[in-house]
CSV table of C-alpha atoms and ligand atoms in Angstrom, one decimal:
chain,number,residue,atom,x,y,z
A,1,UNK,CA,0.0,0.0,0.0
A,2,UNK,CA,1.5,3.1,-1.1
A,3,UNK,CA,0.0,5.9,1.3
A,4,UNK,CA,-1.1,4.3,4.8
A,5,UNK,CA,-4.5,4.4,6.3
A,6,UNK,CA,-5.8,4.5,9.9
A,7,UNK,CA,-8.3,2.0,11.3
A,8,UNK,CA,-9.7,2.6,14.4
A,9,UNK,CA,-10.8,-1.0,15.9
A,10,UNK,CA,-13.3,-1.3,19.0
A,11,UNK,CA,-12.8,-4.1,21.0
A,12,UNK,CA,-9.4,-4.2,19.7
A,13,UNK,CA,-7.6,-6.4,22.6
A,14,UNK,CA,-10.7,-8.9,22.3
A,15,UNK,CA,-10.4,-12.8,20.6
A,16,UNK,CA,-11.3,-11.5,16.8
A,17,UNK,CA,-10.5,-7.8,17.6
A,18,UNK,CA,-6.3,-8.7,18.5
A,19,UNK,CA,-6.0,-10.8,15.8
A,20,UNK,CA,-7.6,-8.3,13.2
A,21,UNK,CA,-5.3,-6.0,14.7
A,22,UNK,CA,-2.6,-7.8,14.1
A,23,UNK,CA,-3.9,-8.6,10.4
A,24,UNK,CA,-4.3,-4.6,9.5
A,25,UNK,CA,-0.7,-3.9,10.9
A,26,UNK,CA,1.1,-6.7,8.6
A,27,UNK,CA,-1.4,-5.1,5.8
A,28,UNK,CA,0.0,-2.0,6.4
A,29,UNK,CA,-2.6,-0.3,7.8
A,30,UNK,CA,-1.9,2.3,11.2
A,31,UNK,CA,-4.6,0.9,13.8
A,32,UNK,CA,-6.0,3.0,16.7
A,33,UNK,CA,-7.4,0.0,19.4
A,34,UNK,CA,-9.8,1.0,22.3
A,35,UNK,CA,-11.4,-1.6,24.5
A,36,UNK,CA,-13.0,-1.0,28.3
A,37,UNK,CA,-11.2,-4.6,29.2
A,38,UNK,CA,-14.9,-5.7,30.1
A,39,UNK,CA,-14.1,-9.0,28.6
A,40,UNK,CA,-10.2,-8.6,28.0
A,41,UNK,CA,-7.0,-8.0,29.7
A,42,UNK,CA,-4.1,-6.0,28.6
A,43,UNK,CA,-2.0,-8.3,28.4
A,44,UNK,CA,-3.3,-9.2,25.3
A,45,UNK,CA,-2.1,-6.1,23.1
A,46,UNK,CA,1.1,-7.1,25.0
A,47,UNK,CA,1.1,-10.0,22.8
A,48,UNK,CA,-0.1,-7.8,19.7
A,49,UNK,CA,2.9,-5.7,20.0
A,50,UNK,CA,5.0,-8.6,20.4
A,51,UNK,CA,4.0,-9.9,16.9
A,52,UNK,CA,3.8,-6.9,14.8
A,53,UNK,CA,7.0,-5.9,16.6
A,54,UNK,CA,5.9,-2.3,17.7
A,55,UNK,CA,3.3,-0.3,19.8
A,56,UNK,CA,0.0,-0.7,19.1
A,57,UNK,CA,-1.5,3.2,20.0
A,58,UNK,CA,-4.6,2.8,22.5
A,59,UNK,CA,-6.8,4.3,24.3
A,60,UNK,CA,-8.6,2.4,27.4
A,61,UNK,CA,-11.8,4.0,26.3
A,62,UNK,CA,-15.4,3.1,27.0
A,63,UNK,CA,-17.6,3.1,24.0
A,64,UNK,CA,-21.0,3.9,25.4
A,65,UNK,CA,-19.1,6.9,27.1
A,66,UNK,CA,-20.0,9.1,24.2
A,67,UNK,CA,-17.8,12.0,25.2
A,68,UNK,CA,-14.7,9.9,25.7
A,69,UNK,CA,-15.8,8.4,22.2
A,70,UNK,CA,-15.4,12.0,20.7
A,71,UNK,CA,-12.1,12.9,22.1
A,72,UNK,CA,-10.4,9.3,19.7
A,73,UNK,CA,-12.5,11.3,17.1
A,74,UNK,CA,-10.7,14.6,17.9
A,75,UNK,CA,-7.6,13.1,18.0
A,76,UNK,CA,-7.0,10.4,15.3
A,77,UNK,CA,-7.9,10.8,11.9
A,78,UNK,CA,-9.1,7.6,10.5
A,79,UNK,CA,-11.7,7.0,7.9
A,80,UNK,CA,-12.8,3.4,8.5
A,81,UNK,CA,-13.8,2.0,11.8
A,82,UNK,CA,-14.0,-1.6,13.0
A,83,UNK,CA,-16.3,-2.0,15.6
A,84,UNK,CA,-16.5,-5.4,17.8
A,85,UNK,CA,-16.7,-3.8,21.2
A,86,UNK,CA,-19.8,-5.7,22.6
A,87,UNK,CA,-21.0,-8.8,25.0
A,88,UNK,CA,-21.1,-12.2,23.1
A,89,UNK,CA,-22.1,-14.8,25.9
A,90,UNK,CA,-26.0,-15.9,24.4
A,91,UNK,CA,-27.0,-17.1,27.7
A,92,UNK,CA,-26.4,-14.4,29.8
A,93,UNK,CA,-28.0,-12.4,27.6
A,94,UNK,CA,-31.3,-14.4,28.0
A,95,UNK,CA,-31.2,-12.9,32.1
A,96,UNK,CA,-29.8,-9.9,31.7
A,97,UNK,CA,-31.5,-8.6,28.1
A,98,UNK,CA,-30.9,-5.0,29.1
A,99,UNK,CA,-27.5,-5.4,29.7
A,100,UNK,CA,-26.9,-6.4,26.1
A,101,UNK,CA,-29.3,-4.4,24.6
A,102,UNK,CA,-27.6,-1.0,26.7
A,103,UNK,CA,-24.3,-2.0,26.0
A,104,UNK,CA,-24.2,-3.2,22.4
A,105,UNK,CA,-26.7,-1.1,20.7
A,106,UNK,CA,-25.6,2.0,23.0
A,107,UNK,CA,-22.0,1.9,21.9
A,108,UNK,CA,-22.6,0.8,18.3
A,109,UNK,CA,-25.2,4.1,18.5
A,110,UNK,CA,-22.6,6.0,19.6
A,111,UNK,CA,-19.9,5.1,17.0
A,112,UNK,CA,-22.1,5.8,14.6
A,113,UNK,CA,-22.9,9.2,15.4
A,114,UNK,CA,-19.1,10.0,16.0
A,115,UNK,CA,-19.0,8.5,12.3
A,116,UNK,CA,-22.1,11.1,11.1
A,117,UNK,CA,-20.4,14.3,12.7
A,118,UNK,CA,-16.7,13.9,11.8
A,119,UNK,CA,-17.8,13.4,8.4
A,120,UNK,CA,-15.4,9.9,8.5
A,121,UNK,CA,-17.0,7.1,5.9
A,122,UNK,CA,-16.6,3.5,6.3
A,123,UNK,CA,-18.2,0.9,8.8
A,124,UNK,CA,-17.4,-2.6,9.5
A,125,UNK,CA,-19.9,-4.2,11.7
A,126,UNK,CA,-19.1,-7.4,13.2
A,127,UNK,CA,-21.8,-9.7,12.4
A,128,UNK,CA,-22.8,-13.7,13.2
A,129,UNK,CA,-24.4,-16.4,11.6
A,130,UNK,CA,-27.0,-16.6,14.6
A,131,UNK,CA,-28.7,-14.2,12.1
A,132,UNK,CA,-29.6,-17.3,10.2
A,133,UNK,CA,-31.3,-19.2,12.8
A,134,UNK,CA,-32.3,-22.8,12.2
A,135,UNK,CA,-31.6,-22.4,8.3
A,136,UNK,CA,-33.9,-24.3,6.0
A,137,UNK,CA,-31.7,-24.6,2.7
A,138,UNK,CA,-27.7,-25.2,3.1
A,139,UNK,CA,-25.0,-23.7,2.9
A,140,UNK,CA,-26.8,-20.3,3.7
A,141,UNK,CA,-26.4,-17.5,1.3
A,142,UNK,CA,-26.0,-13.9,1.9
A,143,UNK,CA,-30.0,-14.0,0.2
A,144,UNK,CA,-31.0,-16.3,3.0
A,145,UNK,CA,-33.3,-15.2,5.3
A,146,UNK,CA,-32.9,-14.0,8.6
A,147,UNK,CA,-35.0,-15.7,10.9
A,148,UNK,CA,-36.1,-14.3,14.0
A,149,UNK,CA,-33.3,-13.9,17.1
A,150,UNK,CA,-33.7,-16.5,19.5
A,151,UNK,CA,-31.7,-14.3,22.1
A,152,UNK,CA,-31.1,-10.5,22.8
A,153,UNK,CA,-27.6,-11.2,21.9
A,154,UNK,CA,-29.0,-12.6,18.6
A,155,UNK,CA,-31.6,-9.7,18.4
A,156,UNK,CA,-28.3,-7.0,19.0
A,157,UNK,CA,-26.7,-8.3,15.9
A,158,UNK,CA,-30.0,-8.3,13.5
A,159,UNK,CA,-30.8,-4.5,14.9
A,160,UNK,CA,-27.0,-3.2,14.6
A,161,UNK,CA,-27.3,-4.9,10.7
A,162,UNK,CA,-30.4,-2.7,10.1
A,163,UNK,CA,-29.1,-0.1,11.5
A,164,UNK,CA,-26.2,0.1,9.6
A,165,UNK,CA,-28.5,-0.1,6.5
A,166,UNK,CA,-30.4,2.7,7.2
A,167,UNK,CA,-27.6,5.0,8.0
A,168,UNK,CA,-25.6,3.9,4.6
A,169,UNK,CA,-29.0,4.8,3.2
A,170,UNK,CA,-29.8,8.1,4.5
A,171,UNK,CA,-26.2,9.4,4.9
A,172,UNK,CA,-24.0,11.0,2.0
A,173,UNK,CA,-21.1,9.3,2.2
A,174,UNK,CA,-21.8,6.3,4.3
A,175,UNK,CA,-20.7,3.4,3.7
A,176,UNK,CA,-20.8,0.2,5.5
A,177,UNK,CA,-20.2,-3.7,5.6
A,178,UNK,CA,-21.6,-7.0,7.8
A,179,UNK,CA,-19.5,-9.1,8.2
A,180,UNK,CA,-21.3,-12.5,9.1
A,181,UNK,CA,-18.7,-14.4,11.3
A,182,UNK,CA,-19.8,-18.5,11.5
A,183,UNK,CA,-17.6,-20.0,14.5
A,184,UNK,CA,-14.1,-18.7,14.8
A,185,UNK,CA,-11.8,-21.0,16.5
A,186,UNK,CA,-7.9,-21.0,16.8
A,187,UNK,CA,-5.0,-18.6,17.9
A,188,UNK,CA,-2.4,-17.0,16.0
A,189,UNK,CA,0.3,-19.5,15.3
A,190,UNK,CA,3.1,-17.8,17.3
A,191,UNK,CA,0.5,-18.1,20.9
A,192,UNK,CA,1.0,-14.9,21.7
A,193,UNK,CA,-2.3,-14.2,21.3
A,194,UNK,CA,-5.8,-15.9,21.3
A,195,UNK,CA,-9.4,-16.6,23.2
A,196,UNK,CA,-9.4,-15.8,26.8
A,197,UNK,CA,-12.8,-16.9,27.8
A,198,UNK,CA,-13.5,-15.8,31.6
A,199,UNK,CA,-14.9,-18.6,33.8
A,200,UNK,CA,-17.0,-21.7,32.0
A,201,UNK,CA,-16.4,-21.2,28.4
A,202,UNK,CA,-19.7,-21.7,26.4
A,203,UNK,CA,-18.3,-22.2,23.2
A,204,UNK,CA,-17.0,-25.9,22.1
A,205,UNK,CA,-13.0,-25.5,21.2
A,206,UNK,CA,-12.1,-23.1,24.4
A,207,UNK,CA,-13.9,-26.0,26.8
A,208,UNK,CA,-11.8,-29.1,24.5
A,209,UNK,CA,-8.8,-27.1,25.5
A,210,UNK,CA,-9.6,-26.7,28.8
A,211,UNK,CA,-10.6,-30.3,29.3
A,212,UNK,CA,-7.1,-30.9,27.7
A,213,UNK,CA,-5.9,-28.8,30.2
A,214,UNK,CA,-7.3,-30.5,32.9
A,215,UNK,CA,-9.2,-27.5,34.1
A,216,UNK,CA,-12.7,-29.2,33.2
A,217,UNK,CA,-13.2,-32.4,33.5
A,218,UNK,CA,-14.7,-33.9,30.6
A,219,UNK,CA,-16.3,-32.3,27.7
A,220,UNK,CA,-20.1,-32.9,27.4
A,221,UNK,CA,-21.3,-32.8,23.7
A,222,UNK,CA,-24.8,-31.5,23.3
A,223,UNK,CA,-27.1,-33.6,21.5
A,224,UNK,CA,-26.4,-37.1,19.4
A,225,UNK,CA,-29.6,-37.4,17.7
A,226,UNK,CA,-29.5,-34.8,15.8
A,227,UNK,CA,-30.4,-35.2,11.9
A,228,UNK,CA,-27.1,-35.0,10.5
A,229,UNK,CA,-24.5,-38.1,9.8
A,230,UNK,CA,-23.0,-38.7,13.3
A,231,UNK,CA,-25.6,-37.1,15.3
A,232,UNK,CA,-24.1,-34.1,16.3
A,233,UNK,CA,-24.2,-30.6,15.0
A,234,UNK,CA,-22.6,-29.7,12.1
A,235,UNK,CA,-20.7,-26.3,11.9
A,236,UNK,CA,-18.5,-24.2,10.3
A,237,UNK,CA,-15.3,-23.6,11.9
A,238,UNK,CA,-13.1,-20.8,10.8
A,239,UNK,CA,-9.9,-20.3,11.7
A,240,UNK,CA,-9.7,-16.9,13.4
A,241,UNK,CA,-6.3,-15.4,11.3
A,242,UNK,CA,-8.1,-16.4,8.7
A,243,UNK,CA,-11.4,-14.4,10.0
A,244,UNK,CA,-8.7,-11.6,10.6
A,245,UNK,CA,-7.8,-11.3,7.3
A,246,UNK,CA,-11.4,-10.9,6.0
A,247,UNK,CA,-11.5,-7.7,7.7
A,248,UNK,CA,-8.4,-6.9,5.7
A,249,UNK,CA,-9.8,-7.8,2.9
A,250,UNK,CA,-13.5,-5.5,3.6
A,251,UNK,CA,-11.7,-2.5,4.6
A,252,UNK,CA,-9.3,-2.5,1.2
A,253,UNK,CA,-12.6,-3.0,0.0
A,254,UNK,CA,-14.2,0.0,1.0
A,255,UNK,CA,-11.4,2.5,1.1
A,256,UNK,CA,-10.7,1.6,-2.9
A,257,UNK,CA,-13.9,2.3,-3.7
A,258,UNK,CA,-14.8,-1.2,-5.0
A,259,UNK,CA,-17.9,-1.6,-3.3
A,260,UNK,CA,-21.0,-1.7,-5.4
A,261,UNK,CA,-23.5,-0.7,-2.8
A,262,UNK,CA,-23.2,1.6,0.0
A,263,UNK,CA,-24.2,-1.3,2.4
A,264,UNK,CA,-22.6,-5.0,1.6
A,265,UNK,CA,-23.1,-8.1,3.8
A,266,UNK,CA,-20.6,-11.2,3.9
A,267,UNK,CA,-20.5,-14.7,5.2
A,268,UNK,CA,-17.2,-15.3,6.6
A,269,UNK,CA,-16.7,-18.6,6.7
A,270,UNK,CA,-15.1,-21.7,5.2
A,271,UNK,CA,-18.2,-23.8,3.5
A,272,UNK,CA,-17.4,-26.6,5.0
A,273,UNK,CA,-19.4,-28.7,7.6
A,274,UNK,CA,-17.8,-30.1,10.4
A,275,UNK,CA,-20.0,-32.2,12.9
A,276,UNK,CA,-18.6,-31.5,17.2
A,277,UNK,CA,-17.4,-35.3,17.3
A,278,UNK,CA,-15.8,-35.1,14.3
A,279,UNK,CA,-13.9,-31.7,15.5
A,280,UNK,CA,-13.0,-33.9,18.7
A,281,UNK,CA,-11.7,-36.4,17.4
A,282,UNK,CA,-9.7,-34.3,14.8
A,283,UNK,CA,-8.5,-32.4,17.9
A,284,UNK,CA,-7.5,-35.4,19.7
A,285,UNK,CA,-5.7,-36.5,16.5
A,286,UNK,CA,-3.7,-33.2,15.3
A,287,UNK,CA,-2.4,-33.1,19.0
A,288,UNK,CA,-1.8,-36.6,20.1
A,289,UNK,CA,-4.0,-36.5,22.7
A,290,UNK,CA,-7.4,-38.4,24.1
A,291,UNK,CA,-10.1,-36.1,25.3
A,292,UNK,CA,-12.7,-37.5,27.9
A,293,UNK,CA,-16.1,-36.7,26.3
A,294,UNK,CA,-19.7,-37.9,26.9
A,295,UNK,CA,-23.0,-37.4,25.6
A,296,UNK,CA,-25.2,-35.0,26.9
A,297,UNK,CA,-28.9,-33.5,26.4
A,298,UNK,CA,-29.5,-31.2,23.8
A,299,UNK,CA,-28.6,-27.7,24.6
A,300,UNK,CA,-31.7,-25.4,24.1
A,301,UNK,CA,-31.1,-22.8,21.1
A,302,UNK,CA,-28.4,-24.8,19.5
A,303,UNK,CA,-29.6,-25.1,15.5
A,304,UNK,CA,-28.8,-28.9,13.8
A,305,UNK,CA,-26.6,-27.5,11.1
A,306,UNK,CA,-25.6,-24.2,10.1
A,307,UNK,CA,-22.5,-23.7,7.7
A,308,UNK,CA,-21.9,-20.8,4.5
A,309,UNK,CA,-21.8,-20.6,1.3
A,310,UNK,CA,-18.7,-18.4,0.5
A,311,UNK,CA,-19.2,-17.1,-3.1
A,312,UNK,CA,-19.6,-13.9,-2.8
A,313,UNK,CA,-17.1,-13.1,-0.3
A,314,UNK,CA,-14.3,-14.9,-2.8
A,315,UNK,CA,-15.3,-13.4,-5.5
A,316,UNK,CA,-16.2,-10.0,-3.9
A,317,UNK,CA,-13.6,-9.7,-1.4
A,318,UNK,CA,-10.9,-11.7,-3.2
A,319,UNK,CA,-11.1,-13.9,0.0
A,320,UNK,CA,-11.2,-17.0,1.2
A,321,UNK,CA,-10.7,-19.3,4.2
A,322,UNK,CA,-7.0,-21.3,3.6
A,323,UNK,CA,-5.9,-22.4,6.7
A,324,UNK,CA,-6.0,-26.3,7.4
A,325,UNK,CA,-8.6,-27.2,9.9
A,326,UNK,CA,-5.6,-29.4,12.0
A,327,UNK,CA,-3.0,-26.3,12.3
A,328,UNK,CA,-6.3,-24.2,13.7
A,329,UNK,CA,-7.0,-27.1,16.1
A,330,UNK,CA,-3.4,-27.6,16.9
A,331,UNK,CA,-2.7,-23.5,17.1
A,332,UNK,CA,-5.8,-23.6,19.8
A,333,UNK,CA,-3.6,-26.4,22.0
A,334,UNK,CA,-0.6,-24.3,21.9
A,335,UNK,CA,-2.5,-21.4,22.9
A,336,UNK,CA,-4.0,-23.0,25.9
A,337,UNK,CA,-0.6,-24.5,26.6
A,338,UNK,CA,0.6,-21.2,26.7
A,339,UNK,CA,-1.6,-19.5,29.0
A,340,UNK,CA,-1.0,-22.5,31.6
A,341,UNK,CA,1.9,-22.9,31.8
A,342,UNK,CA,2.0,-26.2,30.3
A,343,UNK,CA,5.4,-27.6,28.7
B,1,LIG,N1,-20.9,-27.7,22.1
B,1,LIG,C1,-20.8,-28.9,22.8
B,1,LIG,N2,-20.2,-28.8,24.0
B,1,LIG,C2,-19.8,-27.6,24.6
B,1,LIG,C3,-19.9,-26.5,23.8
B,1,LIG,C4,-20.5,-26.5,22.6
B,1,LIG,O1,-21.2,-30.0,22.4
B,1,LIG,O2,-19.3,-27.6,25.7
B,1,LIG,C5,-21.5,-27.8,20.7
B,1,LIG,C6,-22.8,-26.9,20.5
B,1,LIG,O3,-23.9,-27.7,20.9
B,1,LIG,C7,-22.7,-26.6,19.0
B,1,LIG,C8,-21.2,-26.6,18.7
B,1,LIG,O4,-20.6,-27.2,19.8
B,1,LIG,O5,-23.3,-27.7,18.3
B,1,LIG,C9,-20.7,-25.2,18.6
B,1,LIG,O6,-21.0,-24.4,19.8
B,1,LIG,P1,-20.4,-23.0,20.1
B,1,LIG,O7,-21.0,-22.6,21.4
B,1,LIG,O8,-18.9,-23.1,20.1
B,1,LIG,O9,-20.9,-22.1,18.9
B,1,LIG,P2,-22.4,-21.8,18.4
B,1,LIG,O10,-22.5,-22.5,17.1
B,1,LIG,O11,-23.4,-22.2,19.4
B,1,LIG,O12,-22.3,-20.3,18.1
């Protein structure tokens, strides 16, 4: 890239938001981080910096503090904006809705105000797959419909999507992009950096690496009857550097001028199905290692089988997912090794 450009990235020492970080920086973007550490330690742009070899510039900034929010705007000129600052756990957002609903449609609000009055352009909105819901046709397009949220957390993405949409519609010079994220798994191959899920982790490869661990005792995989050829649920597992690189790819995108519409929406995933015991036993496989696993009920909201079709983000984006699924699963081990301690 000849002249640089400045992303400023929201939730930037966050699981996706580090590694996109990371991602701009080699791309030869400047990056601007802020993140509250609601869900995120600093130690974690530590390991940034150690990558990219230099200081990351940050700002330990809340983003529903609106006036804090304006003084990055006063101070950094930047034209796109990634924004992942938000709460992610689905369950908690079922008994506390108002705590997701404040938090991630009141900074996203916010950021897109700052957006409107400094005159700066581009958006990218972290979507999810959850928009989908229980999918009737497979792979899902970008064309397939949303179904309705079956949590607030669900219902924070689907708002913040139309949102987004409305502003690219109404405001000269707006332009914006969803990105719809299926399930990111994996660390950046060095370990410096990766998923730091506090307490129980919800989501399937951080509990497999803390049963490896020892720290849990034995993983419980939700549901065996399912429709699908083992049983289980099928997915679609991406690794997260090369989720990072997606970002990459939707910010050249919009500060070219390539995109078509003002408001563009991507799957970001790999196409490829991938059932939880089969992702075990791959695990188990890439690392050497047995996992003790059993099967459990259901868990309620899970869908059977959700995984992309990718067309339009290769062809649109010039992107696609490349990294072997047995280095992601392996990368997730050393990770968790690191963390721990472990040798
Ligand atoms: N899963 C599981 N045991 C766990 C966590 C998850 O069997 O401890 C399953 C879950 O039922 C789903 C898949 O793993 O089929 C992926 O779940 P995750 O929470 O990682 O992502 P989701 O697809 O729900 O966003």
């Amino acid at each position: 890239m000849d002249s640089k450009k400045t992303v400023l990235v929201s939730g930037g020492a966050g699981y996706i938001g580090t590694h996109t970080t990371v991602a701009l920086i080699e791309a030869g973007y400047d990056v601007v981080v802020i993140d509250n550490f609601s869900n995120s330690e600093a130690s974690a742009l530590d390991g940034v910096e150690k990558i990219v070899g230099r200081k990351v510039v940050f700002g330990e900034i809340d983003t529903c503090d609106i006036k804090a929010l304006r003084g990055v705007f006063e101070r950094h000129a930047f034209d796109t904006v990634i924004h992942f600052a938000a709460y992610k756990a689905v369950g908690e957002s079922m008994d506390e809705p108002l705590k997701y609903y404040q938090n991630n449609l009141v900074s996203y609000m916010n950021v897109l105000e700052m957006m409107k009055e400094f005159k700066r352009p581009n958006v990218l909105f972290s979507s999810s797959a959850t928009v989908y819901g229980n999918a009737e046709e497979l792979p899902v397009t970008e064309e397939s419909p949303r179904q309705p949220a079956t949590s607030p957390y669900g219902n924070t993405k689907q708002i913040a999507e139309d949102i987004l949409r409305d502003c690219c519609a109404a405001y000269e010079g707006f332009r914006g992009i969803a990105l719809r994220y299926f399930n990111p798994i994996g660390a950046h191959p060095s370990a410096l950096i990766g998923e730091l899920p506090s307490g129980v982790p919800n989501n399937l490869v951080p509990f497999i690496t803390q049963t490896a661990a020892g720290i849990r005792q034995s993983l419980s995989i939700f549901g065996n009857d399912y429709n699908t050829p083992d049983g289980t649920c099928l997915r679609d597992y991406i690794d997260i550097n090369d989720l990072a690189r997606a970002h990459v790819a939707a910010v050249d995108r919009m500060t070219d001028g390539r995109m078509q519409t003002r408001y563009e929406i991507f799957n970001v995933g790999t196409g490829r199905p991938v059932s939880v015991l089969e992702l075990v036993t791959r695990f188990e496989k890439a690392n050497g290692l047995k996992l003790p696993y059993r099967f459990a009920e259901r868990r309620s909201g899970d869908v059977p089988a959700v995984w992309a079709d990718t067309a339009r983000a290769n062809k649109e984006l010039g992107w696609k997912a490349e990294r072997d699924l047995d280095d992601t699963l392996r990368s997730a081990w050393e990770w968790e090794k690191h963390i721990r301690h472990i040798q």
